[in-house]
PDB file of C-alpha atoms in Angstrom:
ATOM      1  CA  UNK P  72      -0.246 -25.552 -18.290  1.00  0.00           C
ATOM      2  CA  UNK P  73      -0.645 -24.007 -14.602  1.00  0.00           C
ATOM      3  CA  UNK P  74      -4.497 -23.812 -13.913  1.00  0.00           C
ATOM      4  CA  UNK P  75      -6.250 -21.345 -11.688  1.00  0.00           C
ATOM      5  CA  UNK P  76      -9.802 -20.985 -10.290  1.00  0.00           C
ATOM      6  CA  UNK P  77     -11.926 -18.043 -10.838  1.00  0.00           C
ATOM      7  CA  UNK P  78     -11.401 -16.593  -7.890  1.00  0.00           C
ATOM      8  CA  UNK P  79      -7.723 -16.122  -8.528  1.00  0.00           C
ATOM      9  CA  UNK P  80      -7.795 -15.636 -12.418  1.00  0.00           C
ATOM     10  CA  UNK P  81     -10.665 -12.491 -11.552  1.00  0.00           C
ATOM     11  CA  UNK P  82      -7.758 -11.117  -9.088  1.00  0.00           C
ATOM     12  CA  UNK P  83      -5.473 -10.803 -10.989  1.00  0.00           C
ATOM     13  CA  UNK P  84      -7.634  -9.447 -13.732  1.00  0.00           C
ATOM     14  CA  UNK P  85      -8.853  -7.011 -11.395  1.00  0.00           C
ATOM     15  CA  UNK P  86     -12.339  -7.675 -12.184  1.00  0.00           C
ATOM     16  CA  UNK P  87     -15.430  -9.542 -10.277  1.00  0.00           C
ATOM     17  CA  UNK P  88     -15.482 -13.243 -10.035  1.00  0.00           C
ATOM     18  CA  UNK P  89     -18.953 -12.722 -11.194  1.00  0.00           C
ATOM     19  CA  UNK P  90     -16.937 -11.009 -14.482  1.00  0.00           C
ATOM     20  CA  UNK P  91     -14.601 -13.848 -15.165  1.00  0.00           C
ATOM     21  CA  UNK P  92     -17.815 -16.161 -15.184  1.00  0.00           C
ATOM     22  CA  UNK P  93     -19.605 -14.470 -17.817  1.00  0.00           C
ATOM     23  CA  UNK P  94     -16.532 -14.328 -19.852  1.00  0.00           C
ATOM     24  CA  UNK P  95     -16.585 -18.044 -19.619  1.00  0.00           C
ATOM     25  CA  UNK P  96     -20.206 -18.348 -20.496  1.00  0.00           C
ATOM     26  CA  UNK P  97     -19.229 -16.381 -23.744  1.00  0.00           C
ATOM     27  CA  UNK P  98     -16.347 -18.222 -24.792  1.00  0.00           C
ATOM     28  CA  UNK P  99     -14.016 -14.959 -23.888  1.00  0.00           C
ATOM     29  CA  UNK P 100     -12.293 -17.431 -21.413  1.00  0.00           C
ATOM     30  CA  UNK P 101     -11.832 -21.450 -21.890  1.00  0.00           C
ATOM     31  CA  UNK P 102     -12.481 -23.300 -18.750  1.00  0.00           C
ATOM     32  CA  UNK P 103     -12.540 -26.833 -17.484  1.00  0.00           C
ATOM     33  CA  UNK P 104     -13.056 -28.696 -14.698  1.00  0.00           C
ATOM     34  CA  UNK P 105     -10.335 -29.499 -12.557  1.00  0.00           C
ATOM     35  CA  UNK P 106     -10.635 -33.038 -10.217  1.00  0.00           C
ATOM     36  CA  UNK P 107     -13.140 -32.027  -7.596  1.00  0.00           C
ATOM     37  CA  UNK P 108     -15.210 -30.429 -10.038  1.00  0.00           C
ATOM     38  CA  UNK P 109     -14.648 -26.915  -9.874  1.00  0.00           C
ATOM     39  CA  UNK P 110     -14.328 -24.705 -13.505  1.00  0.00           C
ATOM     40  CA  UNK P 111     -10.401 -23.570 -13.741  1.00  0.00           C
ATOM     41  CA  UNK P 112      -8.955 -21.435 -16.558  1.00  0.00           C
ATOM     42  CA  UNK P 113      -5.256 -21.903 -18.146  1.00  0.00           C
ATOM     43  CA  UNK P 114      -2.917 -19.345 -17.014  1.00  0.00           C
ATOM     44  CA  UNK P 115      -2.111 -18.451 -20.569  1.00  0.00           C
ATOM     45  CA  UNK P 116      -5.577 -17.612 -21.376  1.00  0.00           C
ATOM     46  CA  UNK P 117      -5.627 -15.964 -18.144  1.00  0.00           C
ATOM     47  CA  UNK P 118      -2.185 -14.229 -19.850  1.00  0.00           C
ATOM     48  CA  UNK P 119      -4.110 -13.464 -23.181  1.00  0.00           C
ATOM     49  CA  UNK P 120      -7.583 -11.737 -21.368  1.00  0.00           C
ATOM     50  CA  UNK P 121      -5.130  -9.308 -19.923  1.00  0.00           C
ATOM     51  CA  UNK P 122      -2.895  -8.349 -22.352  1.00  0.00           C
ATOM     52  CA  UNK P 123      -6.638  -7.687 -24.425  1.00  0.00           C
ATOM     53  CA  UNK P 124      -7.645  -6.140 -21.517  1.00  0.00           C
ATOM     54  CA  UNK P 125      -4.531  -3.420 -21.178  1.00  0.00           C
ATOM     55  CA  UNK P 126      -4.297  -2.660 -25.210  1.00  0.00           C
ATOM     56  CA  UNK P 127      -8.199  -1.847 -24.609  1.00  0.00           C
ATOM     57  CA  UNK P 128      -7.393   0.497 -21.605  1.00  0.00           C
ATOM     58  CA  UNK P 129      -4.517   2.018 -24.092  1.00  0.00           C
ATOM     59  CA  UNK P 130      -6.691   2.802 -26.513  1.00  0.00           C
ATOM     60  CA  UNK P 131      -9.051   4.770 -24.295  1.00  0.00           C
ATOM     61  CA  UNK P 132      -9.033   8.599 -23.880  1.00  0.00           C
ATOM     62  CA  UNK P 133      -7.090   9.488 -21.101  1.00  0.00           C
ATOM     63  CA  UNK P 134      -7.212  11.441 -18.125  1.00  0.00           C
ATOM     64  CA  UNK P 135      -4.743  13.324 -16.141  1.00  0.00           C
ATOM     65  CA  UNK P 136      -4.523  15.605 -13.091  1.00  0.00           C
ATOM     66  CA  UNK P 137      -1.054  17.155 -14.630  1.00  0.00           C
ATOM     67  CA  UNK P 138      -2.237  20.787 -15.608  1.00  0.00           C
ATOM     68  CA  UNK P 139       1.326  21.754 -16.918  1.00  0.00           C
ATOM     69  CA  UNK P 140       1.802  20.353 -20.606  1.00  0.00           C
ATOM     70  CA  UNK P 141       3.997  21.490 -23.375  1.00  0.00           C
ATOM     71  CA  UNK P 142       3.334  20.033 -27.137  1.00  0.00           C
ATOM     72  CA  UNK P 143       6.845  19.965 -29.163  1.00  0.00           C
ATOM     73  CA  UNK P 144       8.858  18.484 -31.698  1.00  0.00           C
ATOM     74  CA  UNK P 145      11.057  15.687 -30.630  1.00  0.00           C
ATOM     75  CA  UNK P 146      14.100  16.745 -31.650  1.00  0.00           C
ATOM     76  CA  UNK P 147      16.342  13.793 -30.314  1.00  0.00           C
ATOM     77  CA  UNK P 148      16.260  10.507 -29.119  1.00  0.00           C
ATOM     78  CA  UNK P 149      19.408   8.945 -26.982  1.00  0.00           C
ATOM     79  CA  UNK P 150      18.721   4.933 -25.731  1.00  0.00           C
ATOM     80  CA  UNK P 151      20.865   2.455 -24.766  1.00  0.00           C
ATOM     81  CA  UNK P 152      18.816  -1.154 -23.771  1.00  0.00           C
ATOM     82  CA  UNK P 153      17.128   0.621 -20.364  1.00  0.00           C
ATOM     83  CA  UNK P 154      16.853   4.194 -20.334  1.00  0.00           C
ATOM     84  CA  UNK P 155      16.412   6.906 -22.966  1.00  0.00           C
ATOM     85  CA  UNK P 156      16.652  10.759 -23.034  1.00  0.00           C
ATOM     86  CA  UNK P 157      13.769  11.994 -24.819  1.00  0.00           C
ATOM     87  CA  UNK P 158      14.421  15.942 -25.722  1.00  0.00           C
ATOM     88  CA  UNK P 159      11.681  18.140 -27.007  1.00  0.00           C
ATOM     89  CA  UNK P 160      11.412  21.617 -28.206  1.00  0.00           C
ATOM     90  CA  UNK P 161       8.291  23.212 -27.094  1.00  0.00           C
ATOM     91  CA  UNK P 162       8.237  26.789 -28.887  1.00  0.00           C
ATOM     92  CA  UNK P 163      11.040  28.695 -27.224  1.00  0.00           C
ATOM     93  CA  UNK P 164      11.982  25.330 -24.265  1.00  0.00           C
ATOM     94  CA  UNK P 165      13.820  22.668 -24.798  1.00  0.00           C
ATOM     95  CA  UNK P 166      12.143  19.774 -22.290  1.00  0.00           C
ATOM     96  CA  UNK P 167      14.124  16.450 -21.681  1.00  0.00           C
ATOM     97  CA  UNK P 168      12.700  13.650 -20.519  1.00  0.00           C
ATOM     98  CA  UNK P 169      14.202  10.665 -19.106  1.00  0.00           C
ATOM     99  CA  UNK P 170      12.195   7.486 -19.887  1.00  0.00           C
ATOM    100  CA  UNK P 171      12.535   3.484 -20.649  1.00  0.00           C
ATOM    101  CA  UNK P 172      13.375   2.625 -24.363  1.00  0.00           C
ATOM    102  CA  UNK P 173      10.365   0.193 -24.064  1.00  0.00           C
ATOM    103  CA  UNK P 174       8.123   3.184 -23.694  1.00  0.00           C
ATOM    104  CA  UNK P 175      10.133   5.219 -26.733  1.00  0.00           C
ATOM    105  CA  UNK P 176       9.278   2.260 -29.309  1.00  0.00           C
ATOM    106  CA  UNK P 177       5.497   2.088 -27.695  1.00  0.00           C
ATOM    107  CA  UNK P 178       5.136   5.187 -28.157  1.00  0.00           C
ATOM    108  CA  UNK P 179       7.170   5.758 -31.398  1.00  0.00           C
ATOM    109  CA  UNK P 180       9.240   8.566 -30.631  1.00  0.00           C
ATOM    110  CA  UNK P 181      11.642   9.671 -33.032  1.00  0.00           C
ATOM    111  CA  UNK P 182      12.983  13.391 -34.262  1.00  0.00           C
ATOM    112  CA  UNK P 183      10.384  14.897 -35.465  1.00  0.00           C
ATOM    113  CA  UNK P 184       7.415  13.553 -33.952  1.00  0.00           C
ATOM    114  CA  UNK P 185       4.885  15.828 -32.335  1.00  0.00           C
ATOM    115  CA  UNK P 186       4.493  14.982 -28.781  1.00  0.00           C
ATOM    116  CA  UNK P 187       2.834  16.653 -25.305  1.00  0.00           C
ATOM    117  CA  UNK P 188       4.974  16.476 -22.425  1.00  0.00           C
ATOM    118  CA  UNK P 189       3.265  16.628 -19.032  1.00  0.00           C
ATOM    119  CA  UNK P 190       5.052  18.062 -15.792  1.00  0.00           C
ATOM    120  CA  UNK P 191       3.693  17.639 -12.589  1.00  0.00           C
ATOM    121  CA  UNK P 192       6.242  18.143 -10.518  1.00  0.00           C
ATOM    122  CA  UNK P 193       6.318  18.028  -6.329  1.00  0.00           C
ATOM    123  CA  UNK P 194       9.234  20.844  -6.314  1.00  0.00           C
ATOM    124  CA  UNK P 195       8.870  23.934  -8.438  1.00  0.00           C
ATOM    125  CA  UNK P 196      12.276  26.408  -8.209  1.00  0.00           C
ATOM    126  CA  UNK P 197      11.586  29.602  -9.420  1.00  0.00           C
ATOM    127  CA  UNK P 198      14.338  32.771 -10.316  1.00  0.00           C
ATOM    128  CA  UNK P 199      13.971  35.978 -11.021  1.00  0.00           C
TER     129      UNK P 199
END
């Protein structure tokens, strides 16, 4: 298995190497010592802390700056392996979203699931 130091493992966990150390200490992260003595960590635990890492982010209330937001009713799902049109029927408007399948099974979307749909949008046309 590819080995990394600390150094590189708390880089690409985006955390302190001071972080990956205590994880260590707890038994979060295996280690061992590589030939000149310095601790290095598999890259499949490496892997594993950051996939736990990212499902705990998930989890986590989230923030946005997008002020415009509709809740509807997904009222149909198209997908092929890529892409997928997500429309939604937010009281009287019909939003459509396109988006990656992977992200319509994450999130479960399917007709007649509730959903918010956030706009933020750099270009705004307007009619009268």
């Amino acid at each position: 298995m590819p080995q990394m130091r600390i150094s590189e493992a708390a880089s690409l966990l985006g955390v302190s190497d001071d972080t990956v150390r205590r994880w260590i200490d707890a038994g979060r992260l295996p280690a061992a010592q590589d030939g000149s003595g310095r601790r290095v960590v598999d890259g499949v635990d490496v892997a594993r802390v950051a996939q736990e890492n990212a499902a705990a982010q998930a989890s986590r209330p989230e923030h946005t700056s997008a002020r415009n937001q509709f809740r509807g009713l997904v009222t149909r799902v198209l997908s092929d392996q890529v892409m997928s049109q997500v429309e939604l029927q937010c009281g009287p408007y019909r939003v459509v979203s396109l988006i990656s399948t992977e992200a319509v099974r994450e999130l479960g979307l399917e007709p007649g699931v509730v959903t918010t749909a956030r706009v933020k949008a750099t270009n705004v046309v307007l009619e009268n």
